[in-house]
């Protein structure tokens, strides 16, 4: 499990698109003594950008001493996103990256814990931090310092939490992490409390399928393609890294989404009074390719 790496910076608008484009065109720049100068950012921001590229599974690299990758190269997903949505304007792109973070406990441990293990809908940060610290104490051999967990949790919350009231006169209030547009979390400034938004999300069948298969592959450690995956509505809602966890949706909401789709790859079946969802066993990359070939395209609001 890795904590930090982001230097407390959430993803900022344009970071991933500019850096992924540069890596595609001039991958050798990451071996420069000052690669941050190539991107026009500070040293800590460069470290954060590099972390986010790896954590979202857009690039991969070989680590040298002190954790610095010798080279960075696009993954198959990174190449697909660069081809189909080079400016990261599509809502679906950010859902894909979010799903990867939720399923990536190696590079985004707090993200994975929060969406998979934390169930309190309205909470204060301190309450959440204490629970995270206790979970790590019970489940890991090396527990990070509480200050480290505090910074990691703070970055995660800032990444997703839109504010109930925005004071335009505040020059520091940029609110520019694109993950906020997924509408998964809200911060109520009047009370200092956070709220998980568990309404029905605007997702496509392909995004649902990507989350479903990512969670199943992580669960079984399989890499091969299967005919299909079958689980009950409750299981799809509760499976770590699956649709219910990634989208913060309840079984009835998942059912309503699936019933609206005319998809041959995702279907609802009723067996002995239990509703099951069948998901075609395409690979995650195949589901991602289907995301960009689908007719429905949702752009992030300007």
XYZ file of C-alpha atoms in Angstrom:
302
model
C 0.000 0.000 0.000
C 1.237 3.438 -0.914
C 0.308 6.700 0.760
C 1.237 10.109 -0.549
C 3.120 10.496 -3.799
C 0.657 13.183 -4.856
C 2.453 15.810 -2.726
C -1.053 16.710 -1.398
C -2.085 17.989 -4.860
C -5.355 16.637 -6.278
C -5.419 16.219 -10.056
C -5.680 19.622 -11.698
C -7.347 20.593 -14.943
C -5.023 19.924 -17.882
C -2.360 18.037 -15.930
C -3.036 14.592 -17.337
C -3.787 15.682 -20.893
C -0.620 17.774 -21.262
C 1.674 15.248 -19.622
C 0.218 12.232 -21.444
C 0.608 14.072 -24.743
C 4.237 14.869 -23.914
C 4.973 11.259 -22.950
C 3.442 10.033 -26.207
C 5.483 12.442 -28.316
C 8.732 12.733 -26.329
C 8.915 9.931 -23.733
C 12.605 10.567 -23.101
C 11.870 13.885 -21.350
C 11.213 12.059 -18.055
C 14.903 11.118 -17.901
C 15.966 14.783 -17.978
C 17.540 16.208 -14.856
C 14.680 18.695 -14.576
C 11.638 17.119 -16.278
C 9.389 19.568 -14.447
C 10.789 22.364 -16.622
C 9.559 20.573 -19.741
C 6.008 20.606 -18.352
C 6.354 24.118 -16.964
C 5.561 23.181 -13.363
C 7.394 23.044 -10.052
C 9.257 19.999 -8.763
C 6.542 18.915 -6.347
C 3.841 19.364 -8.967
C 5.812 17.190 -11.373
C 6.060 14.475 -8.737
C 2.309 14.731 -8.243
C 1.576 14.538 -11.977
C 3.808 11.488 -12.309
C 2.055 9.853 -9.370
C -1.406 10.459 -10.829
C -0.426 9.147 -14.248
C 0.703 5.883 -12.656
C -2.105 5.616 -10.084
C -4.794 6.067 -12.748
C -3.039 3.443 -14.893
C -2.445 5.781 -17.825
C 1.302 5.106 -17.794
C 3.708 2.593 -16.355
C 7.374 2.852 -15.497
C 10.322 1.018 -14.010
C 11.272 2.327 -10.586
C 14.846 3.174 -9.747
C 16.257 4.363 -6.428
C 14.083 6.675 -4.387
C 11.068 5.524 -6.377
C 11.859 7.539 -9.498
C 10.834 5.737 -12.705
C 13.583 5.481 -15.294
C 11.069 5.746 -18.088
C 7.348 6.281 -18.429
C 5.332 4.825 -21.254
C 1.587 4.850 -21.929
C -0.372 1.759 -21.003
C -2.892 0.379 -23.478
C -5.528 2.469 -21.694
C -3.310 5.556 -21.826
C -2.836 5.132 -25.566
C -6.587 4.694 -26.020
C -7.436 7.822 -24.040
C -4.779 9.828 -25.896
C -6.316 8.726 -29.193
C -9.997 9.105 -28.325
C -10.087 11.915 -25.753
C -6.697 13.685 -25.773
C -8.009 16.710 -23.862
C -9.873 14.634 -21.234
C -13.162 16.362 -22.020
C -15.426 13.342 -21.797
C -17.162 12.446 -18.570
C -16.546 8.761 -19.260
C -12.782 9.265 -19.229
C -12.913 10.480 -15.644
C -15.136 7.568 -14.643
C -12.511 5.181 -16.039
C -9.745 6.878 -14.069
C -11.856 6.949 -10.912
C -12.598 3.220 -11.230
C -8.872 2.560 -11.580
C -8.126 4.531 -8.412
C -10.773 2.662 -6.422
C -9.248 -0.636 -7.559
C -5.621 0.433 -7.030
C -4.744 -0.119 -3.381
C -1.047 -0.246 -4.315
C -0.878 3.409 -5.398
C -4.118 4.876 -4.013
C -4.685 3.073 -0.713
C -6.864 5.760 0.859
C -9.022 6.019 -2.267
C -9.521 2.259 -2.266
C -10.314 2.170 1.449
C -12.782 5.058 1.341
C -14.935 3.851 -1.532
C -14.791 0.184 -0.553
C -14.801 0.259 3.257
C -16.271 3.535 4.478
C -20.078 3.421 4.775
C -21.050 6.518 6.772
C -22.942 8.895 4.485
C -22.478 12.117 6.494
C -19.285 12.571 8.459
C -16.535 14.855 9.673
C -12.984 14.396 8.471
C -11.688 13.532 11.953
C -14.191 10.705 12.293
C -13.155 9.309 8.920
C -9.451 9.659 9.747
C -9.796 7.743 13.006
C -11.552 4.905 11.197
C -8.906 4.818 8.470
C -6.145 4.727 11.069
C -7.858 1.888 12.939
C -8.390 -0.081 9.720
C -4.721 0.222 8.821
C -3.686 -0.762 12.333
C -5.798 -3.920 12.113
C -4.950 -4.897 8.533
C -1.365 -3.858 7.771
C 1.959 -4.706 9.350
C 3.381 -1.209 8.827
C 0.927 1.488 9.834
C 1.683 4.950 8.391
C 1.907 7.863 10.784
C -1.431 9.503 11.447
C -0.169 12.759 9.912
C 0.558 10.854 6.696
C -2.945 9.396 6.677
C -4.368 12.841 7.443
C -2.677 14.372 4.393
C -3.695 11.465 2.176
C -7.318 11.601 3.296
C -7.353 15.371 2.889
C -6.155 15.066 -0.697
C -8.754 12.396 -1.443
C -11.607 14.454 -0.008
C -10.455 17.566 -1.877
C -10.329 15.549 -5.097
C -14.026 14.683 -5.017
C -15.861 17.069 -2.703
C -17.811 19.826 -4.381
C -18.838 22.611 -2.022
C -22.436 23.371 -1.113
C -21.588 27.082 -1.111
C -18.881 28.644 -3.261
C -17.481 32.025 -2.255
C -16.199 33.553 -5.476
C -14.194 36.160 -3.588
C -11.905 33.438 -2.213
C -8.887 33.388 -4.621
C -7.689 30.047 -3.237
C -10.996 28.302 -3.916
C -10.262 26.902 -7.369
C -12.282 23.691 -7.057
C -10.688 22.520 -10.268
C -10.213 18.771 -9.767
C -12.238 17.177 -12.587
C -13.181 14.247 -10.338
C -15.557 16.621 -8.549
C -17.760 16.555 -11.652
C -18.578 12.900 -10.949
C -20.758 14.159 -8.067
C -19.715 11.535 -5.549
C -19.029 13.755 -2.543
C -20.096 17.140 -1.177
C -18.607 19.354 1.516
C -21.051 21.426 3.563
C -19.131 24.498 4.639
C -21.728 25.586 7.187
C -21.326 22.384 9.230
C -17.834 21.256 8.217
C -19.261 17.856 7.301
C -18.932 15.758 4.170
C -21.757 13.884 2.466
C -21.490 10.907 0.123
C -23.915 11.505 -2.756
C -25.767 8.254 -3.309
C -28.114 9.354 -6.067
C -28.335 7.557 -9.400
C -25.367 8.556 -11.555
C -25.283 9.191 -15.304
C -23.252 6.199 -16.382
C -23.219 4.172 -19.572
C -23.370 0.371 -19.898
C -19.725 0.379 -20.923
C -18.634 2.231 -17.777
C -20.659 -0.208 -15.664
C -19.025 -3.135 -17.455
C -15.539 -1.690 -16.947
C -16.088 -1.358 -13.191
C -17.647 -4.815 -12.941
C -14.804 -6.590 -14.724
C -12.049 -4.604 -12.974
C -13.430 -5.684 -9.611
C -13.818 -9.313 -10.671
C -10.286 -9.546 -12.040
C -8.906 -8.033 -8.839
C -10.973 -10.440 -6.742
C -9.923 -13.577 -8.624
C -6.470 -12.443 -9.831
C -7.455 -13.700 -13.276
C -6.195 -12.191 -16.515
C -8.040 -14.315 -19.033
C -11.287 -13.372 -20.750
C -14.459 -15.103 -19.556
C -17.841 -15.664 -21.167
C -19.603 -13.573 -18.530
C -19.751 -12.606 -14.873
C -22.916 -13.145 -12.869
C -23.812 -11.736 -9.459
C -26.912 -10.662 -7.585
C -27.832 -6.992 -7.401
C -26.705 -6.911 -3.781
C -23.345 -8.454 -4.662
C -22.741 -5.994 -7.507
C -23.605 -3.231 -5.055
C -21.198 -4.460 -2.373
C -18.297 -6.059 -4.280
C -15.075 -4.117 -3.527
C -14.128 -2.059 -6.563
C -17.388 -2.931 -8.329
C -20.182 -0.735 -9.716
C -21.971 -0.123 -6.422
C -18.787 0.974 -4.665
C -17.363 3.018 -7.526
C -20.616 4.856 -8.257
C -21.916 4.892 -4.656
C -25.254 3.446 -5.765
C -27.671 1.072 -4.054
C -29.052 -2.164 -5.614
C -32.320 -0.560 -6.771
C -30.421 2.263 -8.448
C -28.156 -0.191 -10.253
C -31.214 -2.160 -11.346
C -32.904 0.974 -12.675
C -29.819 1.880 -14.697
C -29.453 -1.574 -16.229
C -33.159 -1.805 -17.080
C -32.918 1.458 -19.040
C -30.133 0.188 -21.271
C -30.599 -1.735 -24.471
C -27.343 -3.636 -24.110
C -26.533 -7.141 -25.226
C -23.552 -7.197 -22.865
C -25.330 -6.338 -19.585
C -28.646 -7.930 -18.668
C -30.893 -8.460 -15.660
C -32.235 -11.930 -14.947
C -34.797 -12.929 -12.325
C -34.155 -16.359 -10.857
C -36.116 -17.737 -7.888
C -37.120 -14.254 -6.715
C -33.507 -13.058 -6.929
C -32.419 -10.580 -9.552
C -29.015 -11.113 -11.066
C -26.969 -8.981 -13.434
C -24.987 -10.717 -16.149
C -21.977 -8.815 -17.474
C -20.105 -9.928 -20.574
C -16.597 -11.035 -19.683
C -14.697 -8.671 -21.939
C -11.300 -7.484 -20.764
C -11.106 -4.033 -19.140
C -9.439 -2.684 -22.289
C -12.253 -4.038 -24.454
C -14.797 -2.354 -22.208
C -12.791 0.889 -22.379
C -12.696 0.666 -26.169
C -16.463 0.185 -26.126
C -16.785 3.325 -23.994
C -15.345 5.426 -26.795
C -17.155 3.652 -29.626
C -20.589 4.030 -27.979
C -23.015 6.554 -29.431
C -23.691 8.299 -26.122
C -21.047 10.908 -25.375
C -21.150 13.062 -22.266
C -18.809 16.038 -22.012
C -17.819 17.509 -18.672
C -19.705 20.709 -18.026
C -17.687 23.832 -18.636
